[in-house]
mmCIF file of C-alpha atoms in Angstrom:
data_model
loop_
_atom_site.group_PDB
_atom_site.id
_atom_site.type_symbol
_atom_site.label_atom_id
_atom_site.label_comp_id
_atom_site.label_asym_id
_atom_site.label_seq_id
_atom_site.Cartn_x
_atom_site.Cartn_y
_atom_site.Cartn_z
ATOM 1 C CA UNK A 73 39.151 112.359 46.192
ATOM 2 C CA UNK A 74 41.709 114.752 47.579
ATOM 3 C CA UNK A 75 41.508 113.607 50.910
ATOM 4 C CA UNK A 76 41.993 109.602 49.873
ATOM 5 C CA UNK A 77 45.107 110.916 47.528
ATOM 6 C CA UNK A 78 46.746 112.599 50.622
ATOM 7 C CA UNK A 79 46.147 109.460 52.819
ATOM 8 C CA UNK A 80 47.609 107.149 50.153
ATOM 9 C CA UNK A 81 50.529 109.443 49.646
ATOM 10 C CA UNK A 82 51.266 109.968 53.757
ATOM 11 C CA UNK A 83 50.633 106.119 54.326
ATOM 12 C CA UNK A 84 53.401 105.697 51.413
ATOM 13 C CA UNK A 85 55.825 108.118 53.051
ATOM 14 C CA UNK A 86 55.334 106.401 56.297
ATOM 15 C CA UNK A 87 56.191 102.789 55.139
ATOM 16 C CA UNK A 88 59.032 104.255 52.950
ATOM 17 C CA UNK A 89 60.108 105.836 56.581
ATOM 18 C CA UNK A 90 59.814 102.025 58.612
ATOM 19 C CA UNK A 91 61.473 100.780 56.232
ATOM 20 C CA UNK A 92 65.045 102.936 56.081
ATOM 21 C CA UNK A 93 64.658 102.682 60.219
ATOM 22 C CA UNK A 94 64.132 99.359 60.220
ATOM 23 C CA UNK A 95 67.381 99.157 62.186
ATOM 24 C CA UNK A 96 66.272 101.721 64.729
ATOM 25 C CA UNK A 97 65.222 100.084 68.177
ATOM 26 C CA UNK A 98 63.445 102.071 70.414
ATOM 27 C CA UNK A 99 64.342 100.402 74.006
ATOM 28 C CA UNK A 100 63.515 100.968 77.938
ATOM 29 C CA UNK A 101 63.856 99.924 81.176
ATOM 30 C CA UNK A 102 61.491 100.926 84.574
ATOM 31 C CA UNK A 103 62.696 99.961 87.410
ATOM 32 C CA UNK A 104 61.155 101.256 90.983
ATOM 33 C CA UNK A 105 60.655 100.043 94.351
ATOM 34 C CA UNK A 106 59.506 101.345 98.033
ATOM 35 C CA UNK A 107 62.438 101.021 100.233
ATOM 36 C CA UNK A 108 61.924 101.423 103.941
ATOM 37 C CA UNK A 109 65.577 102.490 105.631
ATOM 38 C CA UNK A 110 66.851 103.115 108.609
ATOM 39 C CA UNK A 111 70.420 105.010 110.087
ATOM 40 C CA UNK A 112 71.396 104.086 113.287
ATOM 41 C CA UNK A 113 74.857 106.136 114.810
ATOM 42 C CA UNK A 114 76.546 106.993 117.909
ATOM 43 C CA UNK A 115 75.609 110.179 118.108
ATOM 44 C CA UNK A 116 73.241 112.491 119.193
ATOM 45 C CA UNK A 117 70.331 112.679 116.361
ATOM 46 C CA UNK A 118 72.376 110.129 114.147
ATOM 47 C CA UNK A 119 69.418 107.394 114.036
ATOM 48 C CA UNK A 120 66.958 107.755 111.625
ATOM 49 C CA UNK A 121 64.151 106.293 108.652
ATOM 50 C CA UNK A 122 62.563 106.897 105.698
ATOM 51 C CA UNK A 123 59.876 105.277 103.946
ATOM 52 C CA UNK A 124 60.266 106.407 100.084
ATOM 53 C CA UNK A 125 59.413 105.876 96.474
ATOM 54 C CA UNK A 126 63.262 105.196 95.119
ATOM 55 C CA UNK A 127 64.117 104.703 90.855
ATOM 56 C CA UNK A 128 66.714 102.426 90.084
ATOM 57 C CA UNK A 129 67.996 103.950 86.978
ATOM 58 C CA UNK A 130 65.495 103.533 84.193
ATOM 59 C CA UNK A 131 66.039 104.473 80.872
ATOM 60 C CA UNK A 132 64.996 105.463 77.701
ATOM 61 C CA UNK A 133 66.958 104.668 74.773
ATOM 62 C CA UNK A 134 67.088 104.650 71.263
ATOM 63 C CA UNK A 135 69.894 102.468 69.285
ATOM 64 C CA UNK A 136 70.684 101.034 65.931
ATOM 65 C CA UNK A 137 72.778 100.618 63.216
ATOM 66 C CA UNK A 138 73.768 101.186 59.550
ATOM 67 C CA UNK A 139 75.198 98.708 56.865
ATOM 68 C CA UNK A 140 77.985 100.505 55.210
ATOM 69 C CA UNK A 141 79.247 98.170 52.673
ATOM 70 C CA UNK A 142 81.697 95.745 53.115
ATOM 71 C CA UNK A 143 81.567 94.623 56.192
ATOM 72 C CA UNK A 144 81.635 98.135 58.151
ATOM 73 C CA UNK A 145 78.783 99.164 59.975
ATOM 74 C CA UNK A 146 77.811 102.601 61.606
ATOM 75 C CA UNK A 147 76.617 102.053 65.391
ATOM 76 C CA UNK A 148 74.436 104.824 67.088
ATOM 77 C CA UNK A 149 72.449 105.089 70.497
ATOM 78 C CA UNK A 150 71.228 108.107 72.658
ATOM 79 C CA UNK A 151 69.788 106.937 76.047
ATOM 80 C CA UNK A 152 68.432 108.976 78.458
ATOM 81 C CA UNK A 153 67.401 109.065 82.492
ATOM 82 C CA UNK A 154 63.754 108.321 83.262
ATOM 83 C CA UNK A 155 62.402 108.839 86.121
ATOM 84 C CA UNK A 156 59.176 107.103 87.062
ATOM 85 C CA UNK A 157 58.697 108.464 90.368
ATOM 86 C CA UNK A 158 59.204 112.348 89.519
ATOM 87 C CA UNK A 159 58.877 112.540 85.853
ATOM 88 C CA UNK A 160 62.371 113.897 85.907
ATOM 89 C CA UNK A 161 64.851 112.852 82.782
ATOM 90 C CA UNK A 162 67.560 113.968 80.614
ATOM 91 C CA UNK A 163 67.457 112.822 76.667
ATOM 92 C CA UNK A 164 71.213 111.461 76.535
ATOM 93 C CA UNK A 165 72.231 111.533 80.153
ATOM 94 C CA UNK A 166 73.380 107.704 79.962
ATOM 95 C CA UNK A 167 75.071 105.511 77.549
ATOM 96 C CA UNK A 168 75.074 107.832 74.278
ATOM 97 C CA UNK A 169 77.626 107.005 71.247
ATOM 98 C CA UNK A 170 78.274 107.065 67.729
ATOM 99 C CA UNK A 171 81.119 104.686 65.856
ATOM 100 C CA UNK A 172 81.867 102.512 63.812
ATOM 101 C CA UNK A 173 82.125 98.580 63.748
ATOM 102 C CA UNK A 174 83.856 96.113 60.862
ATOM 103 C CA UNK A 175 85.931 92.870 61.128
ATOM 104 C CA UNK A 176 88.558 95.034 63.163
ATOM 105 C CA UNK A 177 86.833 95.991 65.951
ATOM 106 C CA UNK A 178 84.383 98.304 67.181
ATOM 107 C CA UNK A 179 85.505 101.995 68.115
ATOM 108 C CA UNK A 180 83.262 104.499 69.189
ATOM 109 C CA UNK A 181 82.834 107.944 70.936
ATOM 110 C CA UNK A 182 80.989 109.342 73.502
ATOM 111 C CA UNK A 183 79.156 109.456 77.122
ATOM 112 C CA UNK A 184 79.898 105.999 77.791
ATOM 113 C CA UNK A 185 80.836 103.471 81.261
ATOM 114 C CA UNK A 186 84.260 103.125 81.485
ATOM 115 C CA UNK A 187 85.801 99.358 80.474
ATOM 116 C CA UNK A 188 86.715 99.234 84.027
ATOM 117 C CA UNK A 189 83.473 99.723 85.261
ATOM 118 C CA UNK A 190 81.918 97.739 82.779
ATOM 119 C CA UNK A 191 83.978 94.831 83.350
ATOM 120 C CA UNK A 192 82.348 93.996 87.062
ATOM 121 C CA UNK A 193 79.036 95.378 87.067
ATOM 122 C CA UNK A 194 77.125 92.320 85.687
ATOM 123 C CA UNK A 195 78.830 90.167 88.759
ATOM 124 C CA UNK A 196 76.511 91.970 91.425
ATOM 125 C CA UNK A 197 72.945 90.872 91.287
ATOM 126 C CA UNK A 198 71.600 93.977 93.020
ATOM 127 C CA UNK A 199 73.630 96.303 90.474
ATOM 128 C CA UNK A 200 72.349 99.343 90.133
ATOM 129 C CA UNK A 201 70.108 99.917 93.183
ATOM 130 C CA UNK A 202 70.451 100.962 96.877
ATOM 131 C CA UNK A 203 71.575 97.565 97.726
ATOM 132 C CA UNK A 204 74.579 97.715 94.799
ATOM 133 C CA UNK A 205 78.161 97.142 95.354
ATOM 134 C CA UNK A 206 79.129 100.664 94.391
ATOM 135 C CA UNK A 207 78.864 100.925 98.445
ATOM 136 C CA UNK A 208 82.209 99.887 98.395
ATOM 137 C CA UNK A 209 83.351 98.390 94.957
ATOM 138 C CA UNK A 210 84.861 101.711 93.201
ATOM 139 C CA UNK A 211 84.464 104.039 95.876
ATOM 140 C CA UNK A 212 80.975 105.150 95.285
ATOM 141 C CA UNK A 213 79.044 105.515 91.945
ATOM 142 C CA UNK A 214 79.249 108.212 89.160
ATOM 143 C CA UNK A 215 76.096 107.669 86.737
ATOM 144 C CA UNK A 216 77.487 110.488 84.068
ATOM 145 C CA UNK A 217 80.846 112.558 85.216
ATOM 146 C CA UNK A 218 83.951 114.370 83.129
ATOM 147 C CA UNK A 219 87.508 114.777 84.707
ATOM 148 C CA UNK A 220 86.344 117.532 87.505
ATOM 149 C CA UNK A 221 82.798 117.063 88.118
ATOM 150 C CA UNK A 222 83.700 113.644 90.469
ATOM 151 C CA UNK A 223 87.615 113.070 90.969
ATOM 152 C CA UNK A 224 87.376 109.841 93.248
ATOM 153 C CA UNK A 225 84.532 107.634 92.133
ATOM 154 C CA UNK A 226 85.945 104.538 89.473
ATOM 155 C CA UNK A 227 82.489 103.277 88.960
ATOM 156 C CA UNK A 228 81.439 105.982 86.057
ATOM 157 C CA UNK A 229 80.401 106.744 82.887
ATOM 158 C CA UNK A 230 82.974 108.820 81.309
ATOM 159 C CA UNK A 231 81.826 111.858 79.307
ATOM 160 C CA UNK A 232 83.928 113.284 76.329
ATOM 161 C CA UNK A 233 85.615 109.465 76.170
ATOM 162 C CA UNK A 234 86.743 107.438 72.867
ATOM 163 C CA UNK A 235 86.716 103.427 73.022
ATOM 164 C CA UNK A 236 87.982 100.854 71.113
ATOM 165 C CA UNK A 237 87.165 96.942 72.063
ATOM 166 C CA UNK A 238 88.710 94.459 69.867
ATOM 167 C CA UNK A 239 87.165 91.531 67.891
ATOM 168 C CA UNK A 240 86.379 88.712 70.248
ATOM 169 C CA UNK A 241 88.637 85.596 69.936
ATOM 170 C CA UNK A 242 88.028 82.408 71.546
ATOM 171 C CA UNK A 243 86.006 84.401 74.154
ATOM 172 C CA UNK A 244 88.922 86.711 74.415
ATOM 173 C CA UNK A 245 88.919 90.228 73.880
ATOM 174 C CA UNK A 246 89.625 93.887 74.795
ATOM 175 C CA UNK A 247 88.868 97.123 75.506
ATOM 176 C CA UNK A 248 90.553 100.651 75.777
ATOM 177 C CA UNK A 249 88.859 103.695 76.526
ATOM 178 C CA UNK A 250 90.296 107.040 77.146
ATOM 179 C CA UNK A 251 88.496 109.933 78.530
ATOM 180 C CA UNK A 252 90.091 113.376 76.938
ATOM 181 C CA UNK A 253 91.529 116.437 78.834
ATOM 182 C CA UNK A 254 88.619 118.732 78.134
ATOM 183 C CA UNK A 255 88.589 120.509 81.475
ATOM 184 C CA UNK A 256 90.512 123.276 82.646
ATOM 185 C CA UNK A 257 90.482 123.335 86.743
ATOM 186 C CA UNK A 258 91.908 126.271 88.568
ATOM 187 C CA UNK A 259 95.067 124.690 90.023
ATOM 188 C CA UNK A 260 96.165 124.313 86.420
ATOM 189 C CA UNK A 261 96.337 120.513 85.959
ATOM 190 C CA UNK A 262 95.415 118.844 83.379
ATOM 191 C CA UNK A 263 93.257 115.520 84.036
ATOM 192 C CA UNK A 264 92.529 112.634 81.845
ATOM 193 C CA UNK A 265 91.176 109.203 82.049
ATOM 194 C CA UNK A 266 92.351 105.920 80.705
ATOM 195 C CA UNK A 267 90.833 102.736 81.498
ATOM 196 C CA UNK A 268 91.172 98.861 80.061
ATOM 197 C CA UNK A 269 89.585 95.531 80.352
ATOM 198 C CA UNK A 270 90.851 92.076 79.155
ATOM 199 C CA UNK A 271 87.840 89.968 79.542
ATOM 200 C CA UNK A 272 87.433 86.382 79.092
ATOM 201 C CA UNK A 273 83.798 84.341 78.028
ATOM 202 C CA UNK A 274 84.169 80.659 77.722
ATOM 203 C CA UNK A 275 81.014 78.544 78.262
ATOM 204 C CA UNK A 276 80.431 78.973 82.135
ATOM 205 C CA UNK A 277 83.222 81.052 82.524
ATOM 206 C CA UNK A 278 83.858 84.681 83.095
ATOM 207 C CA UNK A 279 86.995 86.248 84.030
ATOM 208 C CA UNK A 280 88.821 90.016 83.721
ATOM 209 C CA UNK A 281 91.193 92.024 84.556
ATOM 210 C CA UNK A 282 90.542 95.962 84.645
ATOM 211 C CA UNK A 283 92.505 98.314 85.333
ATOM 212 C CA UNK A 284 92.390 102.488 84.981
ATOM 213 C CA UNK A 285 94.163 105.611 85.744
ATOM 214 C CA UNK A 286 93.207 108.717 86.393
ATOM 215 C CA UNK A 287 95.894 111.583 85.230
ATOM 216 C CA UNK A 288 96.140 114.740 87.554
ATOM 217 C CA UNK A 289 92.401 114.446 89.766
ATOM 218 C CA UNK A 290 94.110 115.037 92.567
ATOM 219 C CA UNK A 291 96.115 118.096 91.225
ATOM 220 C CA UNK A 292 98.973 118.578 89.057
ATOM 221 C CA UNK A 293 101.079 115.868 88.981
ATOM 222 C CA UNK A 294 99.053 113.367 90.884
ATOM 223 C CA UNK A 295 97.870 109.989 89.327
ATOM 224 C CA UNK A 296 95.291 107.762 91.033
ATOM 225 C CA UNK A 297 95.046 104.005 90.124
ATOM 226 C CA UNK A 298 92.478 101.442 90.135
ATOM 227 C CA UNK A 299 93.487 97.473 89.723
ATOM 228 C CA UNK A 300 91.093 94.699 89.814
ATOM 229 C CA UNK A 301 90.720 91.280 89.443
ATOM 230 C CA UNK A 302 87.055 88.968 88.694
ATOM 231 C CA UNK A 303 85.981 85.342 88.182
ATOM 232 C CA UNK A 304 82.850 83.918 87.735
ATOM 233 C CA UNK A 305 81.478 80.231 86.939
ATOM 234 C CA UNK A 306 78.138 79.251 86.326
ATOM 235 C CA UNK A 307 76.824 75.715 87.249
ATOM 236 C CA UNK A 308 73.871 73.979 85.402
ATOM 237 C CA UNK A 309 71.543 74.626 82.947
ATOM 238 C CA UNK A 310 70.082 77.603 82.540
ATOM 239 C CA UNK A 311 66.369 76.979 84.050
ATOM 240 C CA UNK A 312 68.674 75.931 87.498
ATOM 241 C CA UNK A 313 71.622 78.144 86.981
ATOM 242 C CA UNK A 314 74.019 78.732 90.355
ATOM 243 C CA UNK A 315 76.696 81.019 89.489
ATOM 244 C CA UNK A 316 79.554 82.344 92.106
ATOM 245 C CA UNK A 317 81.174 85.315 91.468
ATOM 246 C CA UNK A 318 84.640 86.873 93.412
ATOM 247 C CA UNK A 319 86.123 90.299 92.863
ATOM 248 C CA UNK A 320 89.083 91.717 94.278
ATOM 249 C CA UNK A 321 90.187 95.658 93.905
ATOM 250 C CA UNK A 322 92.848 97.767 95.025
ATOM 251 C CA UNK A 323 92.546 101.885 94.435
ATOM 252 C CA UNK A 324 95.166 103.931 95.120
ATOM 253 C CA UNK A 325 95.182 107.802 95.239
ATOM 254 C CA UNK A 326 98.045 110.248 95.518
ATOM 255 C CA UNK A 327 97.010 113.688 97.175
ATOM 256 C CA UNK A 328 98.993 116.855 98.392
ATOM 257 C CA UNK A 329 99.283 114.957 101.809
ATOM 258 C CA UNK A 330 100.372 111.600 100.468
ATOM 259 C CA UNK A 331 99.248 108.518 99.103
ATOM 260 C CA UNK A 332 95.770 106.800 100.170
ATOM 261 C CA UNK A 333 95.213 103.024 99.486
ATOM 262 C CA UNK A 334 92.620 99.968 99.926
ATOM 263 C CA UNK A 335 91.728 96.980 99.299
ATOM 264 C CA UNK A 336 87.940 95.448 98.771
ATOM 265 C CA UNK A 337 86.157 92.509 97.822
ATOM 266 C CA UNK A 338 82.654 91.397 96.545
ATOM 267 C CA UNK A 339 81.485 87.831 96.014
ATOM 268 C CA UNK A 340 77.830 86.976 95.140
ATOM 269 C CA UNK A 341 75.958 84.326 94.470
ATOM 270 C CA UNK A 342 72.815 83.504 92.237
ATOM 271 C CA UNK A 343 70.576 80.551 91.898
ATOM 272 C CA UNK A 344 67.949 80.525 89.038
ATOM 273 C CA UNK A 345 64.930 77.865 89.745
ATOM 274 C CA UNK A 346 62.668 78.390 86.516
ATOM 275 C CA UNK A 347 60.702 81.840 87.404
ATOM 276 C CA UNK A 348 62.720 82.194 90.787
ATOM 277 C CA UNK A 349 65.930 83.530 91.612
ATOM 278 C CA UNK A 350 67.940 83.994 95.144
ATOM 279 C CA UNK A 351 70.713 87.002 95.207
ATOM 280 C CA UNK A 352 72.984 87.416 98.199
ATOM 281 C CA UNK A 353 76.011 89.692 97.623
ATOM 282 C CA UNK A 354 78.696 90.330 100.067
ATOM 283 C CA UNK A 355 81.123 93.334 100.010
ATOM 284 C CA UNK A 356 84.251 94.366 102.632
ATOM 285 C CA UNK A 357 86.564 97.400 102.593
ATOM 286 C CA UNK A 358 89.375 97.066 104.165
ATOM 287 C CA UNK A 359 91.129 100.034 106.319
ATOM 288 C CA UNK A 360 92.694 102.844 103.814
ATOM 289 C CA UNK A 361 96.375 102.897 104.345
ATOM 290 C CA UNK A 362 97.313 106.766 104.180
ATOM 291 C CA UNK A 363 97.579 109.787 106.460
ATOM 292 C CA UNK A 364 94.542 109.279 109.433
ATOM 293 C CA UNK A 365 91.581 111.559 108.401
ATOM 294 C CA UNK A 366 92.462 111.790 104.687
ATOM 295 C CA UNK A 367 89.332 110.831 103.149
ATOM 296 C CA UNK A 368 88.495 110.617 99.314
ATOM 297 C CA UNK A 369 85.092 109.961 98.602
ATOM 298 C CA UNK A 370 83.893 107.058 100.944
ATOM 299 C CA UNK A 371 87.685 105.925 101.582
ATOM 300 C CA UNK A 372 89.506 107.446 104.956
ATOM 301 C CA UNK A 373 92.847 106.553 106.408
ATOM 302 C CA UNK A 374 93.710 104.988 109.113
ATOM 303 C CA UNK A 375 92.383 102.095 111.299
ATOM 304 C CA UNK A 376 89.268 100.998 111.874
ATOM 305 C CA UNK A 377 87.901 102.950 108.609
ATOM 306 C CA UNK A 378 86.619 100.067 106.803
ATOM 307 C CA UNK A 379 82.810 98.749 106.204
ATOM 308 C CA UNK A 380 80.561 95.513 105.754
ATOM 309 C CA UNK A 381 77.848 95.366 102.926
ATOM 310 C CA UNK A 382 75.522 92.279 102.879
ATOM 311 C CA UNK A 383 72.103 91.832 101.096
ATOM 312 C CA UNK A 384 69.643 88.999 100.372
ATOM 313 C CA UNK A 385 66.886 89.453 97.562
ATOM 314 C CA UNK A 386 64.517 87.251 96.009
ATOM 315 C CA UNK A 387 62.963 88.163 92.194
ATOM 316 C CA UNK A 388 59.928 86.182 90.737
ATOM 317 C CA UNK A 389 59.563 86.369 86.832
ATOM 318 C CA UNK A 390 56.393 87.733 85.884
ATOM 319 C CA UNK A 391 57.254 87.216 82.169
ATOM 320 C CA UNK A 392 60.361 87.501 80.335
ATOM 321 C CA UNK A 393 60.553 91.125 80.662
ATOM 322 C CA UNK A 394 58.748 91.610 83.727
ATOM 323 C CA UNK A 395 59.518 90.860 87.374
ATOM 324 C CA UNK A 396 58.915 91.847 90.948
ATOM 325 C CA UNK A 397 61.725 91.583 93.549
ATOM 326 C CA UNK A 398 61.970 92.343 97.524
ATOM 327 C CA UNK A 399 65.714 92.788 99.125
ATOM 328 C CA UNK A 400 67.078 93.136 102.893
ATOM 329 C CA UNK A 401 70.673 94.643 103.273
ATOM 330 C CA UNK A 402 72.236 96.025 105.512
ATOM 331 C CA UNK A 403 75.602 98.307 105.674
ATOM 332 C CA UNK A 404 77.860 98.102 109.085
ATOM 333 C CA UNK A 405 80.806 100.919 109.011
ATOM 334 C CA UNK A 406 83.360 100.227 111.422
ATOM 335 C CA UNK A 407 84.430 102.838 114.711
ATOM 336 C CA UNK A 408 85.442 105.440 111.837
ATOM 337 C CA UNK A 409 84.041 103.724 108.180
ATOM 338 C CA UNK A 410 82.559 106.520 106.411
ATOM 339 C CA UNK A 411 80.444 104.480 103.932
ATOM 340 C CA UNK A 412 77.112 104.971 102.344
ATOM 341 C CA UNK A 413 74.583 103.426 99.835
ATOM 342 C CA UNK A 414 76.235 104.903 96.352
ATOM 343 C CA UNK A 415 72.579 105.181 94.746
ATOM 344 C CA UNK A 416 69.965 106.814 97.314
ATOM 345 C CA UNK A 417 72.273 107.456 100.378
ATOM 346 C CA UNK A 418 71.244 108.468 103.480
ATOM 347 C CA UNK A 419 74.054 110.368 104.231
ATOM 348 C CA UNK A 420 74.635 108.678 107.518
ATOM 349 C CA UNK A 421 78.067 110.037 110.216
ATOM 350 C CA UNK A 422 81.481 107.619 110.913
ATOM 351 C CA UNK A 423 80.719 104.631 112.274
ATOM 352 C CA UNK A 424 77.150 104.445 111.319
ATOM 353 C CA UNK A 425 74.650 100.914 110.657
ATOM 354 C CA UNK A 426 72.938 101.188 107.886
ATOM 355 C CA UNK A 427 69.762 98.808 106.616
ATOM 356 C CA UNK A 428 66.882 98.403 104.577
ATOM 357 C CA UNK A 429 64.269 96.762 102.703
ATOM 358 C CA UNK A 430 62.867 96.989 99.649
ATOM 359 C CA UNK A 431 59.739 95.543 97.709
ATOM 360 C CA UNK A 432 60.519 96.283 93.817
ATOM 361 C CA UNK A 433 58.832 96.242 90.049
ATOM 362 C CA UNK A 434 61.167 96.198 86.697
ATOM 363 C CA UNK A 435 59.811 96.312 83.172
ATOM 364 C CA UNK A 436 62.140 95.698 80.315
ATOM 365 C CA UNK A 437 60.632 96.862 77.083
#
């Protein structure tokens, strides 16, 4: 009789338990693939390939929300790094928050992407893997970074930040992030990050404009400056969707030796045909206008510094959260480009060629 009464009484505190986190979501993505690459240089020992197991950023999340009354809600959501080929992951390494949402907006605090990065990364089809246009789009890729820990990449997820995005209006709306001064490096400046979006959603348009500053990366009174501009359209229904994307960006840092600036561009193009999709993207970096041999992150100075990134992938749709995918790209640095794949690089010397191909699984759950 005991034994029934403590089975009644724990199957009572369970359902009293689903049902105050009935809100709670528990959420994932695994995504792996074998890539085969290859480095080819001018140098002695410069050519090279690998044949490897590499993760594309899979994740473990948990997310939900509270009703407060009146309109006002309580967001919350820790997600963590999983990784399926080592085992290796960190609980809230990725998009972690807490906030607070009503009629006025959402605002929220946090380890969260930046509205500037946010803004562009659903316009590259082969976002985030080897084959992404953090290559060249943002000078290189920063999965979870404060002010010190990575000073040049604008592709990041800003730790210690507070964000604000405004109610959307006729597809219109905003958002402001600002990532706070918590860092004290030796040279005694003082570095902060604010970022902002304007981002338009009407029907089979999408267009922004992002821009974000970072406040003293360089050193003490030295800003650095990211501007960019997107548009996409999609064409079709949905079962035969073609949609074109075009992204321009200009980044511009200020160092001890002077200013360092360039220009890139992406476009892309996808074409849905019921369980089949075709990705090419297409990214260029210009030459960085600055002192020759100044180099910040994957950006130098001087002629002939720029790069080509080009890839081709195909995805078949096992189910709606399942899907396997194979990709070819391939990464050309000009005479003295200094570029590399911004998720599993291969580290590769100026001037380098740089392919691949990879044959891919990705589970939603």
């Amino acid at each position: 009789m005991k034994r029934h009464t403590a089975t009644a009484i724990l199957a009572l505190l369970a359902g009293q338990a689903h049902a105050q986190d009935a809100a709670l979501q528990v959420y994932g993505r695994l995504n792996v693939a074998l890539e085969s690459m290859h480095r080819h240089g001018a140098g002695a020992g410069a050519d090279g390939s690998v044949l490897r197991e590499s993760n594309y950023r899979s994740v473990l999340g948990f997310r939900g929300s509270e009703d407060l009354g009146g309109g006002l809600k309580l967001l919350f959501q820790v997600e963590g790094t999983l990784s399926p080929d080592t085992g290796a992951g960190a609980i809230a390494a990725r998009d972690t928050r807490i906030g607070l949402a009503g009629r006025w907006g959402t605002l929220f605090g946090g380890n969260w992407p930046t509205p500037y990065n946010g803004a562009t990364a659903g316009l590259d089809p082969f976002y985030p893997t080897t084959a992404g246009y953090m290559s060249i789009m943002g000078n290189g890729s920063a999965p979870s970074v404060n002010n010190t820990s990575d000073t040049t990449s604008f592709d990041r997820r800003q730790q210690n930040s507070l964000h604000y995005w405004t109610p959307v209006w006729r597809g219109v709306s905003l958002r402001l992030a600002h990532g706070f001064n918590e860092e004290t490096p030796a040279n005694g400046a003082k570095p902060s990050l604010d970022s902002a979006a304007l981002v338009i959603e009407q029907g089979p348009l999408y267009a922004t404009l992002a821009t974000e500053r970072h406040h003293e990366y360089q050193g003490p009174g030295l800003d650095d400056w990211g501007g960019k501009v997107a548009l996409a359209w999609q064409f079709g229904p949905e079962s035969g969707a073609v949609r074109l994307a075009a992204i321009a960006e200009k980044l511009r840092y200020e160092t001890a030796a002077g200013k360092l600036e360039r220009m890139s561009y992406h476009v892309s193009m996808t074409r849905q045909i019921g369980a089949h999709g075709i990705r090419f993207g297409l990214a260029r970096a210009g030459d960085g206008k600055g002192g020759t041999g100044t180099r910040l992150g994957f950006i130098q100075g001087g002629p002939d510094s720029g790069a080509l990134h080009a890839t081709l992938g195909y995805d078949y749709a096992l189910s709606r959260r399942s899907s396997v995918f194979a990709y070819y790209t391939r990464l050309r640095n000009d005479g003295r480009g200094a570029y590399d794949f911004a998720i599993n690089g291969l580290a590769p010397e100026a001037g380098a060629r740089l392919s691949g191909t990879a044959l891919g699984i990705r589970h939603a759950f």
